[in-house]
Coordinates of C-alpha atoms in Angstrom, one line a residue:
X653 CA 95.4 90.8 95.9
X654 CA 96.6 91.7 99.7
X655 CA 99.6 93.5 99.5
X656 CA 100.2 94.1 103.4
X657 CA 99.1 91.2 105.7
X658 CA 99.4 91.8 109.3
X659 CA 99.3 88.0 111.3
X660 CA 98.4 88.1 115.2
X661 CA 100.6 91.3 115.5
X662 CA 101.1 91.9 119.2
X663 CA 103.5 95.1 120.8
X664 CA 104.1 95.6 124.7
X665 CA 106.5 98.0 125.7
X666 CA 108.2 97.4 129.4
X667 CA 110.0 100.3 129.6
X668 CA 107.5 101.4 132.7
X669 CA 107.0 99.6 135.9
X670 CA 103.5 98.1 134.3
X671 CA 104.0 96.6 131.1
X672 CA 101.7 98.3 128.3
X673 CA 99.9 96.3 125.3
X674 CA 99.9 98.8 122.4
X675 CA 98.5 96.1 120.4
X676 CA 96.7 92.6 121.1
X677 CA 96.5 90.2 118.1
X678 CA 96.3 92.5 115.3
X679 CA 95.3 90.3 111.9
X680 CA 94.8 92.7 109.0
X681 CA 95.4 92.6 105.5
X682 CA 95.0 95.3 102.8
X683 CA 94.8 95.0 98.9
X684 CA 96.8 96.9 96.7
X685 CA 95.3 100.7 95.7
X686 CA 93.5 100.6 98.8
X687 CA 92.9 104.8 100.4
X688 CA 92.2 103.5 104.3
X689 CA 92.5 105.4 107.1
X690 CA 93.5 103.3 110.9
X691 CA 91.5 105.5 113.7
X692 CA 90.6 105.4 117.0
X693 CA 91.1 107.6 120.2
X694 CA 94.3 108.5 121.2
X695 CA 96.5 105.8 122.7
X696 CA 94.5 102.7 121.2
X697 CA 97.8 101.9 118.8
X698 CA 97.3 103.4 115.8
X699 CA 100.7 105.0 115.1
X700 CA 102.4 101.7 117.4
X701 CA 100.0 100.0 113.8
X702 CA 101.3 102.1 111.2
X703 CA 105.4 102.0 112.4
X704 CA 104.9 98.2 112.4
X705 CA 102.9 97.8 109.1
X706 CA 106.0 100.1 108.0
X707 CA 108.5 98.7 109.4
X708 CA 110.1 101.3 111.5
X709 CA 109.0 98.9 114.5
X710 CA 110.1 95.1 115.3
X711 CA 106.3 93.6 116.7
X712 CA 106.9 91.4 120.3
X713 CA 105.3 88.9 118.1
X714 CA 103.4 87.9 114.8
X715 CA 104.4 89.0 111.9
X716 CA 104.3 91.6 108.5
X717 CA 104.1 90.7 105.0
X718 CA 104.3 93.5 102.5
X719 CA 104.2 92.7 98.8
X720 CA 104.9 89.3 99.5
X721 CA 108.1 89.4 101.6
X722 CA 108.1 89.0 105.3
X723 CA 110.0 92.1 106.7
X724 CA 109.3 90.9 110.4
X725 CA 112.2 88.8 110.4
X726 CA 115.1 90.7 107.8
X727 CA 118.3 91.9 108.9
X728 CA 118.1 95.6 109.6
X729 CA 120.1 96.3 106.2
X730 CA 117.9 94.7 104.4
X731 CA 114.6 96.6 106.0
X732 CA 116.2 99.3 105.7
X733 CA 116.8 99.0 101.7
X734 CA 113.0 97.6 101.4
X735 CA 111.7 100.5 102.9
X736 CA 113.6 103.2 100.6
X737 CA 112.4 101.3 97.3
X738 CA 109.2 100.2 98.2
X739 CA 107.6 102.4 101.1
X740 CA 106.7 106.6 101.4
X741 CA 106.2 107.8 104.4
X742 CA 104.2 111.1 105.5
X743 CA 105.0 112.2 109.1
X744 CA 102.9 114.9 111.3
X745 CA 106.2 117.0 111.3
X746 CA 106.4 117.1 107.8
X747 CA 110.5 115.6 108.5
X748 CA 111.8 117.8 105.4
X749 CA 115.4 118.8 105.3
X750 CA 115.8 122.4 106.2
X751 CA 119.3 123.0 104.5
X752 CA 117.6 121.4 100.8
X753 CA 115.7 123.1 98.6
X754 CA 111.8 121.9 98.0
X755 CA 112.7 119.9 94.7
X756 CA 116.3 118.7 96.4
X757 CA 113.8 117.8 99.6
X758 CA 111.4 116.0 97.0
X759 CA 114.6 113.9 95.0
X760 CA 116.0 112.7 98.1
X761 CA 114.7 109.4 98.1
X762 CA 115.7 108.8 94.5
X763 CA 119.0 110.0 95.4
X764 CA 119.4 107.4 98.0
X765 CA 118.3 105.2 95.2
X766 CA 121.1 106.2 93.3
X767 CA 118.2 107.3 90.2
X768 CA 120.1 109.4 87.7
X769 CA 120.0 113.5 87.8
X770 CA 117.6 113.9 84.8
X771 CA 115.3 111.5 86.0
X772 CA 115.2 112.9 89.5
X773 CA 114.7 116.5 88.0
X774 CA 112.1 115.8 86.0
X775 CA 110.1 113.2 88.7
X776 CA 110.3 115.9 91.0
X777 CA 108.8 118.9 89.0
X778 CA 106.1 116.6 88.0
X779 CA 105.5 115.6 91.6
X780 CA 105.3 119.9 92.8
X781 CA 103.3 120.7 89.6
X782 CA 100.7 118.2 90.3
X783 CA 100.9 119.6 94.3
X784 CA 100.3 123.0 92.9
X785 CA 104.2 124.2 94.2
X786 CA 106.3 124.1 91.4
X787 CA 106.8 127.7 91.7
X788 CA 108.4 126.9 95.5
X789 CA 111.0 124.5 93.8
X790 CA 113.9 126.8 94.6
X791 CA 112.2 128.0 98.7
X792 CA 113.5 126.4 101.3
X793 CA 111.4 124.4 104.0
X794 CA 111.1 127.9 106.3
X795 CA 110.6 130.0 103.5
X796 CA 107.2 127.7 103.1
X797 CA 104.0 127.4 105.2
X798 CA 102.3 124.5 107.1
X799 CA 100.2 123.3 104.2
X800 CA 103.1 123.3 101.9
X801 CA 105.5 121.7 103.8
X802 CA 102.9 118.8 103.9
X803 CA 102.7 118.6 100.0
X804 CA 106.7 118.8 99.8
X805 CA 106.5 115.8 102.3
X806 CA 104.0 114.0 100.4
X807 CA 105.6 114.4 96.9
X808 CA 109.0 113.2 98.5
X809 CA 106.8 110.0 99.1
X810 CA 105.4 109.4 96.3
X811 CA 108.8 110.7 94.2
X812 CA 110.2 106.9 93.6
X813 CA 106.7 106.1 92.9
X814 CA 106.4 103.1 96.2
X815 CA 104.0 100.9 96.9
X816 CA 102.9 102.0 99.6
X817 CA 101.9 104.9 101.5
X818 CA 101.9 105.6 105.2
X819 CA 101.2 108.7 106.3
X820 CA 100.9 109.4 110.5
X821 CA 98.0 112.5 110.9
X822 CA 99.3 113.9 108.2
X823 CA 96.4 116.4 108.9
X824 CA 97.3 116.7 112.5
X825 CA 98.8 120.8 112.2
X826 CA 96.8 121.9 109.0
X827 CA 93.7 124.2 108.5
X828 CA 90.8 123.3 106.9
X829 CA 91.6 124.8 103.1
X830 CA 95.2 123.0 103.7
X831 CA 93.9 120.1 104.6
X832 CA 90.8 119.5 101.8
X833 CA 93.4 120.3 99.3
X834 CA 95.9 118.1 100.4
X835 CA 93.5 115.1 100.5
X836 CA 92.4 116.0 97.1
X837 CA 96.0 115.6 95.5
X838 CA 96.5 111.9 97.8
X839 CA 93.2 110.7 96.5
X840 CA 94.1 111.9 92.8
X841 CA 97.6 110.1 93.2
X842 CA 95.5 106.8 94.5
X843 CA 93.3 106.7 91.6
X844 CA 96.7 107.6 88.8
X845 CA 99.6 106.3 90.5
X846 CA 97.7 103.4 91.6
X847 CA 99.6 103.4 95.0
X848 CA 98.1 102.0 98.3
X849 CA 97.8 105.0 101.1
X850 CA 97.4 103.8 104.6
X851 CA 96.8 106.5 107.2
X852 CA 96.7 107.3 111.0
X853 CA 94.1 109.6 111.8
X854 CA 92.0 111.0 114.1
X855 CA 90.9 113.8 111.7
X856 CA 87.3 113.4 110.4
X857 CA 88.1 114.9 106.9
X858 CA 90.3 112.4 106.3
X859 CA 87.6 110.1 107.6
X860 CA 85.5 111.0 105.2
X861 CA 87.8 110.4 102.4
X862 CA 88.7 107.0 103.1
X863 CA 87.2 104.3 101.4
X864 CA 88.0 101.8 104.4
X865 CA 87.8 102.4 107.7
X866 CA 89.7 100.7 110.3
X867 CA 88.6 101.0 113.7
X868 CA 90.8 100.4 116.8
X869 CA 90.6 100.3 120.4
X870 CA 93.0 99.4 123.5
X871 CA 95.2 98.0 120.7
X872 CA 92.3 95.4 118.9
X873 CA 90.4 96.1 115.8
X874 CA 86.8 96.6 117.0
X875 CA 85.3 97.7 113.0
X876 CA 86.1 97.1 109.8
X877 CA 84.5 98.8 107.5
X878 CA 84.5 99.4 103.6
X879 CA 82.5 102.1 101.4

């Protein structure tokens, strides 16, 4: 079953002299569970991809289907609530909270969902225990490094348990050992949680770890590719 379709997705941006085509006629879909990593060299459209198949991006035209609604065309409120109870998303920056606590950083999102305190409380020491933190629960974003800022921001995307996953080089400013282990925990939470984790990457480790491989260039899918 396809839970995202993508239909003749185009983006230009005219905000220079010369009008750019991030993306030309973009049709994708992906089924649910999929672990699939959008790459290509830098400027080709895969983050342009990514905010549009997330909707944090109106395409110039075609349109987005996720789960069976068409988000291309809802009023922002609307967007805006589909994304909080049905989408996680895993920035480069990591985008936590620096003033919260690592579990207060993790139960956001099911704050903003108005989830009651217990099950918030317990969602999120699940979430740091099976990311190998739980004993950070009290630190603060600056009190932690690189690679576990990353797992704070991953477990504050999988804390409302969505359907989907989005994460934009979520590898982009880890080291190796960082980086193994957080693909580890995403792939284990795949195969559990049965969620669908789409990523932007240019990173060959997470390459490796993909089971389907999306290939683009100036802003068209040249490969597709499942293993």
């Amino acid at each position: 079953m396809s839970i995202i379709k993508a239909l003749n997705i185009t983006k230009t941006y005219n905000s220079t002299a010369v009008p750019v085509h991030a993306l030309n006629g973009i049709d994708l879909e992906i089924e649910k569970g999929e672990f699939t990593a959008i790459v290509g060299p830098s400027g080709c459209g895969k983050t342009t991809l990514l905010n549009i198949l997330g909707g944090l991006d109106h395409p110039t035209s075609g349109e987005v289907s996720l789960a069976g609604t068409n988000i291309t065309t809802m009023q922002d409120g609307k967007l805006i609530d589909f994304r909080l109870r049905n989408i996680g998303f895993v920035f480069q920056a990591y985008n936590l909270i620096p003033v919260l606590t690592t579990q207060e950083n993790v139960e956001f999102i099911m704050l903003l969902q108005k989830r009651p305190k217990k099950e918030r409380d317990e969602r999120a020491l699940e979430l740091l225990t099976q990311m190998g933190i739980a004993d950070k629960a009290s630190q603060r974003p600056s009190q932690l490094s690189g690679g576990q800022q990353q797992r704070v921001a991953v477990a504050r995307a999988l804390a409302s348990k969505p359907q989907f996953i989005l994460a934009d080089e979520p590898t982009a400013n880890l080291d190796s050992h960082s980086t193994s282990a957080l693909l580890d925990i995403m792939a284990k939470m795949n195969k559990e949680e049965g969620a669908t984790f789409v990523f932007s990457t240019h990173d060959q480790r997470v390459i490796d770890k993909a089971r389907r491989i999306i290939t683009l260039e100036d802003g068209q899918i040249i490969s597709d590719e499942t293993r």
